[in-house]
PDB file of C-alpha atoms and ligand atoms in Angstrom:
ATOM      1  CA  MET C  45      -7.192 -34.106  20.325  1.00  0.00           C
ATOM      2  CA  SER C  46      -8.424 -36.245  17.608  1.00  0.00           C
ATOM      3  CA  ARG C  47     -10.294 -34.421  15.185  1.00  0.00           C
ATOM      4  CA  SER C  48     -10.947 -34.732  11.349  1.00  0.00           C
ATOM      5  CA  ALA C  49      -9.615 -32.384   8.425  1.00  0.00           C
ATOM      6  CA  PRO C  50     -11.509 -29.442   7.421  1.00  0.00           C
ATOM      7  CA  VAL C  51     -13.945 -30.712   4.685  1.00  0.00           C
ATOM      8  CA  ARG C  52     -12.767 -29.353   1.473  1.00  0.00           C
ATOM      9  CA  THR C  53     -15.194 -29.091  -1.691  1.00  0.00           C
ATOM     10  CA  GLN C  54     -13.384 -29.427  -4.911  1.00  0.00           C
ATOM     11  CA  ASP C  55     -13.870 -25.562  -5.703  1.00  0.00           C
ATOM     12  CA  THR C  56     -12.662 -24.483  -2.144  1.00  0.00           C
ATOM     13  CA  ALA C  57      -9.706 -26.865  -2.617  1.00  0.00           C
ATOM     14  CA  SER C  58      -8.548 -25.362  -5.701  1.00  0.00           C
ATOM     15  CA  ALA C  59      -9.435 -22.054  -4.998  1.00  0.00           C
ATOM     16  CA  PRO C  60      -6.476 -19.327  -4.813  1.00  0.00           C
ATOM     17  CA  ALA C  61      -5.016 -19.222  -1.433  1.00  0.00           C
ATOM     18  CA  ASN C  62      -5.602 -15.400  -1.375  1.00  0.00           C
ATOM     19  CA  ALA C  63      -8.767 -15.339  -3.445  1.00  0.00           C
ATOM     20  CA  ASP C  64      -9.903 -11.884  -1.993  1.00  0.00           C
ATOM     21  CA  ALA C  65      -6.537  -9.887  -2.229  1.00  0.00           C
ATOM     22  CA  ARG C  66      -6.927  -7.010  -4.242  1.00  0.00           C
ATOM     23  CA  PRO C  67      -3.756  -5.472  -5.542  1.00  0.00           C
ATOM     24  CA  ALA C  68      -3.192  -2.335  -3.028  1.00  0.00           C
ATOM     25  CA  ILE C  69      -2.369  -0.182  -6.361  1.00  0.00           C
ATOM     26  CA  ARG C  70      -3.808  -1.203  -9.802  1.00  0.00           C
ATOM     27  CA  ALA C  71      -2.840   1.118 -13.048  1.00  0.00           C
ATOM     28  CA  ARG C  72      -4.069   0.723 -16.609  1.00  0.00           C
ATOM     29  CA  GLY C  73      -2.452   2.385 -19.451  1.00  0.00           C
ATOM     30  CA  ILE C  74      -0.970   5.275 -17.823  1.00  0.00           C
ATOM     31  CA  THR C  75       0.515   7.947 -19.954  1.00  0.00           C
ATOM     32  CA  LYS C  76       1.741  11.274 -19.050  1.00  0.00           C
ATOM     33  CA  SER C  77       3.907  13.702 -20.937  1.00  0.00           C
ATOM     34  CA  TYR C  78       5.681  17.134 -19.655  1.00  0.00           C
ATOM     35  CA  GLY C  79       6.038  20.381 -22.231  1.00  0.00           C
ATOM     36  CA  THR C  80       4.003  20.477 -25.446  1.00  0.00           C
ATOM     37  CA  GLY C  81       4.908  20.792 -29.004  1.00  0.00           C
ATOM     38  CA  ALA C  82       8.253  19.924 -30.273  1.00  0.00           C
ATOM     39  CA  GLY C  83       9.698  20.095 -26.700  1.00  0.00           C
ATOM     40  CA  ALA C  84       7.520  17.679 -25.382  1.00  0.00           C
ATOM     41  CA  VAL C  85       9.209  14.776 -23.265  1.00  0.00           C
ATOM     42  CA  THR C  86       6.873  11.083 -22.860  1.00  0.00           C
ATOM     43  CA  ALA C  87       7.719  10.525 -19.008  1.00  0.00           C
ATOM     44  CA  LEU C  88       5.031   7.468 -19.091  1.00  0.00           C
ATOM     45  CA  ASP C  89       4.163   5.772 -22.316  1.00  0.00           C
ATOM     46  CA  GLY C  90       0.916   3.156 -21.571  1.00  0.00           C
ATOM     47  CA  VAL C  91       1.875   1.658 -18.109  1.00  0.00           C
ATOM     48  CA  ASP C  92      -0.068  -1.425 -16.753  1.00  0.00           C
ATOM     49  CA  LEU C  93       0.591  -2.510 -13.369  1.00  0.00           C
ATOM     50  CA  ASP C  94      -0.660  -4.143 -10.250  1.00  0.00           C
ATOM     51  CA  ILE C  95       1.166  -3.725  -6.919  1.00  0.00           C
ATOM     52  CA  ALA C  96      -0.006  -6.452  -4.447  1.00  0.00           C
ATOM     53  CA  SER C  97      -0.680  -5.881  -1.061  1.00  0.00           C
ATOM     54  CA  GLY C  98       2.062  -6.981   1.748  1.00  0.00           C
ATOM     55  CA  ARG C  99       4.609  -7.131  -1.039  1.00  0.00           C
ATOM     56  CA  PHE C 100       8.162  -5.123  -1.570  1.00  0.00           C
ATOM     57  CA  THR C 101       7.848  -3.530  -4.935  1.00  0.00           C
ATOM     58  CA  ALA C 102      10.920  -2.178  -6.641  1.00  0.00           C
ATOM     59  CA  ILE C 103      10.812   0.035  -9.593  1.00  0.00           C
ATOM     60  CA  MET C 104      14.409   0.244 -11.187  1.00  0.00           C
ATOM     61  CA  GLY C 105      15.449   2.077 -14.654  1.00  0.00           C
ATOM     62  CA  PRO C 106      18.139   4.263 -15.656  1.00  0.00           C
ATOM     63  CA  SER C 107      18.149   7.921 -15.046  1.00  0.00           C
ATOM     64  CA  GLY C 108      15.242   9.832 -16.957  1.00  0.00           C
ATOM     65  CA  SER C 109      13.034   6.415 -17.229  1.00  0.00           C
ATOM     66  CA  GLY C 110      10.230   7.478 -15.694  1.00  0.00           C
ATOM     67  CA  LYS C 111      10.793   6.186 -12.421  1.00  0.00           C
ATOM     68  CA  SER C 112       9.934   9.072 -10.200  1.00  0.00           C
ATOM     69  CA  THR C 113       7.163   9.750 -12.375  1.00  0.00           C
ATOM     70  CA  LEU C 114       5.636   6.616 -12.294  1.00  0.00           C
ATOM     71  CA  LEU C 115       5.860   6.469  -8.439  1.00  0.00           C
ATOM     72  CA  HIS C 116       4.348  10.096  -8.084  1.00  0.00           C
ATOM     73  CA  VAL C 117       1.101   9.675 -10.427  1.00  0.00           C
ATOM     74  CA  LEU C 118       0.915   5.571  -8.702  1.00  0.00           C
ATOM     75  CA  ALA C 119       0.688   8.190  -4.983  1.00  0.00           C
ATOM     76  CA  GLY C 120      -1.126  10.498  -6.416  1.00  0.00           C
ATOM     77  CA  LEU C 121       1.406  13.624  -5.942  1.00  0.00           C
ATOM     78  CA  ASP C 122       0.915  14.130  -9.863  1.00  0.00           C
ATOM     79  CA  SER C 123      -1.690  13.752 -12.609  1.00  0.00           C
ATOM     80  CA  VAL C 124      -1.848  11.323 -15.306  1.00  0.00           C
ATOM     81  CA  ASP C 125      -2.600  12.327 -19.208  1.00  0.00           C
ATOM     82  CA  SER C 126      -4.902   9.352 -19.691  1.00  0.00           C
ATOM     83  CA  GLY C 127      -5.223   5.882 -17.956  1.00  0.00           C
ATOM     84  CA  SER C 128      -6.366   4.826 -14.598  1.00  0.00           C
ATOM     85  CA  ILE C 129      -5.248   4.087 -11.039  1.00  0.00           C
ATOM     86  CA  GLU C 130      -7.039   2.211  -8.415  1.00  0.00           C
ATOM     87  CA  LEU C 131      -5.271   2.898  -4.987  1.00  0.00           C
ATOM     88  CA  ASP C 132      -6.693   0.843  -1.989  1.00  0.00           C
ATOM     89  CA  GLY C 133      -9.659   0.606  -4.414  1.00  0.00           C
ATOM     90  CA  ILE C 134     -10.237   4.066  -4.740  1.00  0.00           C
ATOM     91  CA  GLU C 135     -10.100   5.798  -8.617  1.00  0.00           C
ATOM     92  CA  THR C 136      -7.679   8.585  -8.095  1.00  0.00           C
ATOM     93  CA  THR C 137      -7.116   9.943 -11.419  1.00  0.00           C
ATOM     94  CA  THR C 138     -10.752  11.744 -11.346  1.00  0.00           C
ATOM     95  CA  LEU C 139     -10.249  12.666  -7.554  1.00  0.00           C
ATOM     96  CA  LYS C 140     -10.270  16.492  -6.941  1.00  0.00           C
ATOM     97  CA  ASP C 141      -7.403  18.347  -5.143  1.00  0.00           C
ATOM     98  CA  ARG C 142      -8.930  18.276  -1.857  1.00  0.00           C
ATOM     99  CA  GLU C 143      -9.954  14.404  -2.073  1.00  0.00           C
ATOM    100  CA  LEU C 144      -6.400  13.911  -3.182  1.00  0.00           C
ATOM    101  CA  THR C 145      -5.003  15.653  -0.355  1.00  0.00           C
ATOM    102  CA  LEU C 146      -7.117  13.142   2.250  1.00  0.00           C
ATOM    103  CA  LEU C 147      -6.243  10.123   0.304  1.00  0.00           C
ATOM    104  CA  ARG C 148      -2.688  10.837   0.632  1.00  0.00           C
ATOM    105  CA  ARG C 149      -2.750  11.614   4.177  1.00  0.00           C
ATOM    106  CA  ASP C 150      -4.674   8.950   5.017  1.00  0.00           C
ATOM    107  CA  ARG C 151      -3.390   6.161   2.632  1.00  0.00           C
ATOM    108  CA  ILE C 152      -0.397   6.706   1.611  1.00  0.00           C
ATOM    109  CA  GLY C 153       3.372   6.937   3.733  1.00  0.00           C
ATOM    110  CA  PHE C 154       6.044   8.896   1.821  1.00  0.00           C
ATOM    111  CA  VAL C 155       9.906   8.334   2.344  1.00  0.00           C
ATOM    112  CA  PHE C 156      11.996  10.624   0.175  1.00  0.00           C
ATOM    113  CA  GLN C 157      15.617  11.093  -0.246  1.00  0.00           C
ATOM    114  CA  SER C 158      15.697  14.475   1.068  1.00  0.00           C
ATOM    115  CA  PHE C 159      14.816  13.552   5.137  1.00  0.00           C
ATOM    116  CA  ASN C 160      12.165  16.082   5.694  1.00  0.00           C
ATOM    117  CA  LEU C 161      12.323  16.040   9.261  1.00  0.00           C
ATOM    118  CA  LEU C 162      11.663  19.437  11.421  1.00  0.00           C
ATOM    119  CA  PRO C 163      14.313  19.763  13.327  1.00  0.00           C
ATOM    120  CA  MET C 164      12.681  21.482  16.049  1.00  0.00           C
ATOM    121  CA  LEU C 165      10.775  18.252  16.965  1.00  0.00           C
ATOM    122  CA  THR C 166      11.900  15.288  18.628  1.00  0.00           C
ATOM    123  CA  ALA C 167      11.717  12.024  16.971  1.00  0.00           C
ATOM    124  CA  ARG C 168       8.635  10.691  18.500  1.00  0.00           C
ATOM    125  CA  GLN C 169       6.581  14.063  17.324  1.00  0.00           C
ATOM    126  CA  ASN C 170       8.583  14.052  14.148  1.00  0.00           C
ATOM    127  CA  ILE C 171       6.834  10.530  13.729  1.00  0.00           C
ATOM    128  CA  VAL C 172       3.221  11.350  14.843  1.00  0.00           C
ATOM    129  CA  LEU C 173       2.890  14.583  12.928  1.00  0.00           C
ATOM    130  CA  PRO C 174       1.037  13.003  10.232  1.00  0.00           C
ATOM    131  CA  LEU C 175      -1.897  12.042  12.930  1.00  0.00           C
ATOM    132  CA  ASP C 176      -1.542  15.383  14.541  1.00  0.00           C
ATOM    133  CA  LEU C 177      -1.820  16.930  11.430  1.00  0.00           C
ATOM    134  CA  ALA C 178      -5.125  14.566  10.690  1.00  0.00           C
ATOM    135  CA  GLY C 179      -6.502  15.027  13.872  1.00  0.00           C
ATOM    136  CA  ARG C 180      -6.312  11.508  14.614  1.00  0.00           C
ATOM    137  CA  ARG C 181      -4.869   9.889  18.200  1.00  0.00           C
ATOM    138  CA  VAL C 182      -2.075   7.747  18.088  1.00  0.00           C
ATOM    139  CA  ASP C 183      -2.576   4.436  18.439  1.00  0.00           C
ATOM    140  CA  GLU C 184      -0.207   3.807  21.013  1.00  0.00           C
ATOM    141  CA  ALA C 185       0.283  -0.243  20.583  1.00  0.00           C
ATOM    142  CA  TRP C 186       1.029   0.461  16.916  1.00  0.00           C
ATOM    143  CA  LEU C 187       3.596   3.181  17.431  1.00  0.00           C
ATOM    144  CA  GLU C 188       5.267   1.116  20.449  1.00  0.00           C
ATOM    145  CA  THR C 189       5.267  -1.857  17.330  1.00  0.00           C
ATOM    146  CA  VAL C 190       6.923   0.626  14.771  1.00  0.00           C
ATOM    147  CA  VAL C 191       9.371   2.025  16.987  1.00  0.00           C
ATOM    148  CA  GLY C 192      10.688  -1.206  18.372  1.00  0.00           C
ATOM    149  CA  ALA C 193      10.946  -2.674  15.022  1.00  0.00           C
ATOM    150  CA  LEU C 194      12.860   0.208  13.551  1.00  0.00           C
ATOM    151  CA  GLY C 195      15.110  -0.140  16.731  1.00  0.00           C
ATOM    152  CA  LEU C 196      13.979   3.386  17.788  1.00  0.00           C
ATOM    153  CA  THR C 197      12.562   3.110  21.328  1.00  0.00           C
ATOM    154  CA  GLU C 198      15.788   4.710  22.841  1.00  0.00           C
ATOM    155  CA  ARG C 199      15.794   7.363  20.393  1.00  0.00           C
ATOM    156  CA  LEU C 200      12.489   9.093  20.704  1.00  0.00           C
ATOM    157  CA  ASP C 201      13.478  12.009  22.632  1.00  0.00           C
ATOM    158  CA  HIS C 202      16.045  12.637  20.649  1.00  0.00           C
ATOM    159  CA  ARG C 203      15.727  15.414  17.849  1.00  0.00           C
ATOM    160  CA  PRO C 204      17.242  14.976  14.276  1.00  0.00           C
ATOM    161  CA  ALA C 205      20.556  16.774  14.637  1.00  0.00           C
ATOM    162  CA  GLN C 206      21.308  14.161  18.042  1.00  0.00           C
ATOM    163  CA  LEU C 207      20.643  11.189  15.372  1.00  0.00           C
ATOM    164  CA  SER C 208      22.516   9.317  12.577  1.00  0.00           C
ATOM    165  CA  GLY C 209      21.902   9.601   8.968  1.00  0.00           C
ATOM    166  CA  GLY C 210      20.286   6.059   9.388  1.00  0.00           C
ATOM    167  CA  GLN C 211      18.322   6.862  12.460  1.00  0.00           C
ATOM    168  CA  ILE C 212      16.583   9.833  10.481  1.00  0.00           C
ATOM    169  CA  GLN C 213      15.808   7.778   7.796  1.00  0.00           C
ATOM    170  CA  ARG C 214      14.483   5.103  10.045  1.00  0.00           C
ATOM    171  CA  VAL C 215      12.318   7.793  11.966  1.00  0.00           C
ATOM    172  CA  ALA C 216      11.455   8.810   8.250  1.00  0.00           C
ATOM    173  CA  ILE C 217      10.246   5.081   7.595  1.00  0.00           C
ATOM    174  CA  ALA C 218       8.259   5.135  10.913  1.00  0.00           C
ATOM    175  CA  ARG C 219       6.482   8.526   9.869  1.00  0.00           C
ATOM    176  CA  ALA C 220       5.508   6.893   7.034  1.00  0.00           C
ATOM    177  CA  LEU C 221       4.172   3.986   8.765  1.00  0.00           C
ATOM    178  CA  VAL C 222       2.830   5.196  11.657  1.00  0.00           C
ATOM    179  CA  THR C 223      -0.815   5.821   9.852  1.00  0.00           C
ATOM    180  CA  SER C 224      -1.312   2.233   8.884  1.00  0.00           C
ATOM    181  CA  PRO C 225      -1.295   3.509   4.974  1.00  0.00           C
ATOM    182  CA  ALA C 226      -2.062   1.234   2.294  1.00  0.00           C
ATOM    183  CA  VAL C 227       0.752   1.832   0.553  1.00  0.00           C
ATOM    184  CA  VAL C 228       4.411   3.253   1.546  1.00  0.00           C
ATOM    185  CA  VAL C 229       6.417   4.653  -1.191  1.00  0.00           C
ATOM    186  CA  ALA C 230       9.927   5.797  -1.240  1.00  0.00           C
ATOM    187  CA  ASP C 231      11.723   7.578  -4.157  1.00  0.00           C
ATOM    188  CA  GLU C 232      15.873   6.369  -3.998  1.00  0.00           C
ATOM    189  CA  PRO C 233      15.291   6.399   0.191  1.00  0.00           C
ATOM    190  CA  THR C 234      19.109   5.640   0.367  1.00  0.00           C
ATOM    191  CA  GLY C 235      20.387   8.114  -2.110  1.00  0.00           C
ATOM    192  CA  ASN C 236      22.261  10.205   0.202  1.00  0.00           C
ATOM    193  CA  LEU C 237      23.302   7.534   2.593  1.00  0.00           C
ATOM    194  CA  ASP C 238      26.814   5.236   2.748  1.00  0.00           C
ATOM    195  CA  SER C 239      26.810   1.779   1.833  1.00  0.00           C
ATOM    196  CA  ARG C 240      26.269   0.277   5.716  1.00  0.00           C
ATOM    197  CA  THR C 241      23.273   3.137   6.296  1.00  0.00           C
ATOM    198  CA  THR C 242      21.665   1.823   2.734  1.00  0.00           C
ATOM    199  CA  ASP C 243      22.004  -1.764   3.832  1.00  0.00           C
ATOM    200  CA  GLU C 244      20.395  -0.795   7.279  1.00  0.00           C
ATOM    201  CA  VAL C 245      17.508   1.037   5.760  1.00  0.00           C
ATOM    202  CA  LEU C 246      16.946  -1.463   3.249  1.00  0.00           C
ATOM    203  CA  ASP C 247      16.287  -3.725   6.022  1.00  0.00           C
ATOM    204  CA  PHE C 248      13.904  -1.761   7.840  1.00  0.00           C
ATOM    205  CA  LEU C 249      11.775  -1.387   4.806  1.00  0.00           C
ATOM    206  CA  ARG C 250      12.125  -5.372   4.144  1.00  0.00           C
ATOM    207  CA  LEU C 251      10.822  -5.614   7.618  1.00  0.00           C
ATOM    208  CA  SER C 252       8.149  -3.319   7.235  1.00  0.00           C
ATOM    209  CA  VAL C 253       6.707  -5.574   4.985  1.00  0.00           C
ATOM    210  CA  ASP C 254       7.784  -9.115   6.334  1.00  0.00           C
ATOM    211  CA  GLU C 255       6.580  -8.254   9.980  1.00  0.00           C
ATOM    212  CA  LEU C 256       4.226  -5.012   9.697  1.00  0.00           C
ATOM    213  CA  GLY C 257       2.666  -6.451   6.808  1.00  0.00           C
ATOM    214  CA  GLN C 258       3.048  -2.970   4.997  1.00  0.00           C
ATOM    215  CA  THR C 259       3.322  -2.526   1.123  1.00  0.00           C
ATOM    216  CA  VAL C 260       6.190  -0.808   0.301  1.00  0.00           C
ATOM    217  CA  VAL C 261       7.159   0.403  -3.045  1.00  0.00           C
ATOM    218  CA  MET C 262      10.476   1.280  -3.974  1.00  0.00           C
ATOM    219  CA  VAL C 263      12.391   3.532  -6.677  1.00  0.00           C
ATOM    220  CA  THR C 264      15.796   2.727  -7.036  1.00  0.00           C
ATOM    221  CA  HIS C 265      18.113   2.965  -9.773  1.00  0.00           C
ATOM    222  CA  GLU C 266      20.684   0.707  -7.972  1.00  0.00           C
ATOM    223  CA  ARG C 267      20.230  -3.128  -8.582  1.00  0.00           C
ATOM    224  CA  ASP C 268      21.692  -4.267  -5.115  1.00  0.00           C
ATOM    225  CA  ALA C 269      18.991  -2.191  -3.377  1.00  0.00           C
ATOM    226  CA  ALA C 270      16.183  -3.369  -5.623  1.00  0.00           C
ATOM    227  CA  GLU C 271      17.083  -6.575  -4.946  1.00  0.00           C
ATOM    228  CA  HIS C 272      15.920  -6.098  -0.966  1.00  0.00           C
ATOM    229  CA  ALA C 273      12.357  -6.177  -3.050  1.00  0.00           C
ATOM    230  CA  ASP C 274       9.928  -9.262  -3.848  1.00  0.00           C
ATOM    231  CA  ARG C 275       9.815  -7.778  -7.321  1.00  0.00           C
ATOM    232  CA  ILE C 276      11.612  -5.496  -9.346  1.00  0.00           C
ATOM    233  CA  ILE C 277      10.058  -3.732 -12.495  1.00  0.00           C
ATOM    234  CA  SER C 278      12.186  -2.071 -14.891  1.00  0.00           C
ATOM    235  CA  LEU C 279      11.151   0.916 -16.809  1.00  0.00           C
ATOM    236  CA  VAL C 280      13.021   2.154 -19.986  1.00  0.00           C
ATOM    237  CA  ASP C 281      11.657   5.020 -21.951  1.00  0.00           C
ATOM    238  CA  GLY C 282       8.629   5.100 -19.592  1.00  0.00           C
ATOM    239  CA  ARG C 283       7.535   1.652 -20.116  1.00  0.00           C
ATOM    240  CA  ILE C 284       7.799  -1.629 -18.041  1.00  0.00           C
ATOM    241  CA  ASP C 285      10.880  -3.156 -19.627  1.00  0.00           C
ATOM    242  CA  SER C 286      11.025  -6.253 -17.212  1.00  0.00           C
ATOM    243  CA  ASP C 287       9.362  -7.662 -14.537  1.00  0.00           C
ATOM    244  CA  GLU C 288      10.940 -10.031 -12.233  1.00  0.00           C
ATOM    245  CA  GLN C 289       9.792 -12.315  -9.064  1.00  0.00           C
ATOM    246  CA  ALA C 290      12.562 -12.815  -6.390  1.00  0.00           C
ATOM    247  CA  PRO C 291      14.583 -14.734  -6.312  1.00  0.00           C
ATOM    248  CA  PHE C 292      16.304 -12.871  -8.593  1.00  0.00           C
ATOM    249  CA  THR C 293      19.432 -14.214 -10.916  1.00  0.00           C
ATOM    250  CA  ALA C 294      22.697 -11.916 -10.996  1.00  0.00           C
ATOM    251  CA  GLY C 295      22.230  -8.686 -12.946  1.00  0.00           C
ATOM    252  CA  GLY C 296      18.701  -9.462 -14.021  1.00  0.00           C
ATOM    253  CA  ARG C 297      18.167 -10.725 -17.518  1.00  0.00           C
TER     254      ARG C 297
HETATM  255  N1  LIG E 408       8.802  18.331 -13.972  1.00  0.00           N
HETATM  256  C1  LIG E 408       9.371  18.107 -15.525  1.00  0.00           C
HETATM  257  N2  LIG E 408       9.396  18.835 -16.068  1.00  0.00           N
HETATM  258  C2  LIG E 408       9.795  18.805 -17.580  1.00  0.00           C
HETATM  259  N3  LIG E 408       9.977  17.078 -17.575  1.00  0.00           N
HETATM  260  C3  LIG E 408      10.281  16.410 -16.486  1.00  0.00           C
HETATM  261  C4  LIG E 408       9.854  16.620 -15.255  1.00  0.00           C
HETATM  262  N4  LIG E 408       9.657  15.753 -14.589  1.00  0.00           N
HETATM  263  C5  LIG E 408      10.350  14.695 -15.188  1.00  0.00           C
HETATM  264  N5  LIG E 408      10.636  15.294 -16.540  1.00  0.00           N
HETATM  265  C6  LIG E 408      11.069  14.212 -17.680  1.00  0.00           C
HETATM  266  O1  LIG E 408      10.299  13.247 -17.549  1.00  0.00           O
HETATM  267  C7  LIG E 408      11.290  12.001 -17.891  1.00  0.00           C
HETATM  268  C8  LIG E 408      11.320  11.021 -16.472  1.00  0.00           C
HETATM  269  O2  LIG E 408      11.577  11.577 -15.866  1.00  0.00           O
HETATM  270  P1  LIG E 408      11.613  11.114 -14.081  1.00  0.00           P
HETATM  271  O3  LIG E 408      10.219  10.386 -14.077  1.00  0.00           O
HETATM  272  O4  LIG E 408      12.247  11.662 -13.351  1.00  0.00           O
HETATM  273  O5  LIG E 408      12.991   9.636 -14.191  1.00  0.00           O
HETATM  274  P2  LIG E 408      13.365   9.332 -13.401  1.00  0.00           P
HETATM  275  O6  LIG E 408      12.892   9.475 -11.918  1.00  0.00           O
HETATM  276  O7  LIG E 408      13.722   7.565 -14.058  1.00  0.00           O
HETATM  277  O8  LIG E 408      15.152   9.793 -13.518  1.00  0.00           O
HETATM  278  C9  LIG E 408      12.495  12.551 -17.840  1.00  0.00           C
HETATM  279  O9  LIG E 408      12.783  12.799 -19.369  1.00  0.00           O
HETATM  280  C10 LIG E 408      12.784  13.732 -17.689  1.00  0.00           C
HETATM  281  O10 LIG E 408      13.992  15.136 -18.054  1.00  0.00           O
HETATM  282 MG1  LIG E 409      13.913  10.011 -10.099  1.00  0.00          MG
END
């Protein structure tokens, strides 16, 4: 079949490939302190950050550098002292508690170190819990895709006690993905796992980005874990100290 190439004007040819791509999260000038007076601790000290949609971003840094605080304020779990945060196009710093709860429920998936699965529920019941709580119908096709990608199809009727640590964390990832959130946030998701299971979980987070098109932001203090991401942001004393894109050179800077 002979078909001429699509006509491209100079303008469209030079436009960025993904010109309408809005970042999943856009943070500007965010600051956050804990405590007051002489005992005050500055956890975030003026952070500007865009988190690209459909990418895997790692936040690294030493203990106490502000990683968890950053992830929590980005995900609307904690307030900022100043600055602005747009998530999925919504300014979150001015939302009321009730609106924030809905935003977290509908647009964010959470994977935390402590597994937080309910022991009396099966894997499937745990995975669809966020939908049940929201009164939303299960999209069976998407559930099947997520569960298949995470290798959990044969495990859906098992309770957490019948699953390995890696399988439990995969269920937690599936639960974070089941609502097709705008952003999945993970705080040290491999902190409790042995090295083989750690690799497995990181591979599944990677796969959720590459094959399911999700947006993942992961906090870790381990360089090896961070290198599974497309980008590594390093915090020191509540500020961005470096910002690297894959491929990473050994040891970072
Ligand atoms: N709830 C809190 N109350 C008081 N200080 C806190 C609280 N949470 C964190 N901090 C302090 O804020 C700083 C950043 O903490 P955090 O974000 O937990 O760092 P990281 O996750 O990188 O270890 C640290 O100095 C920590 O002690
Ligand atoms: Mg932390």
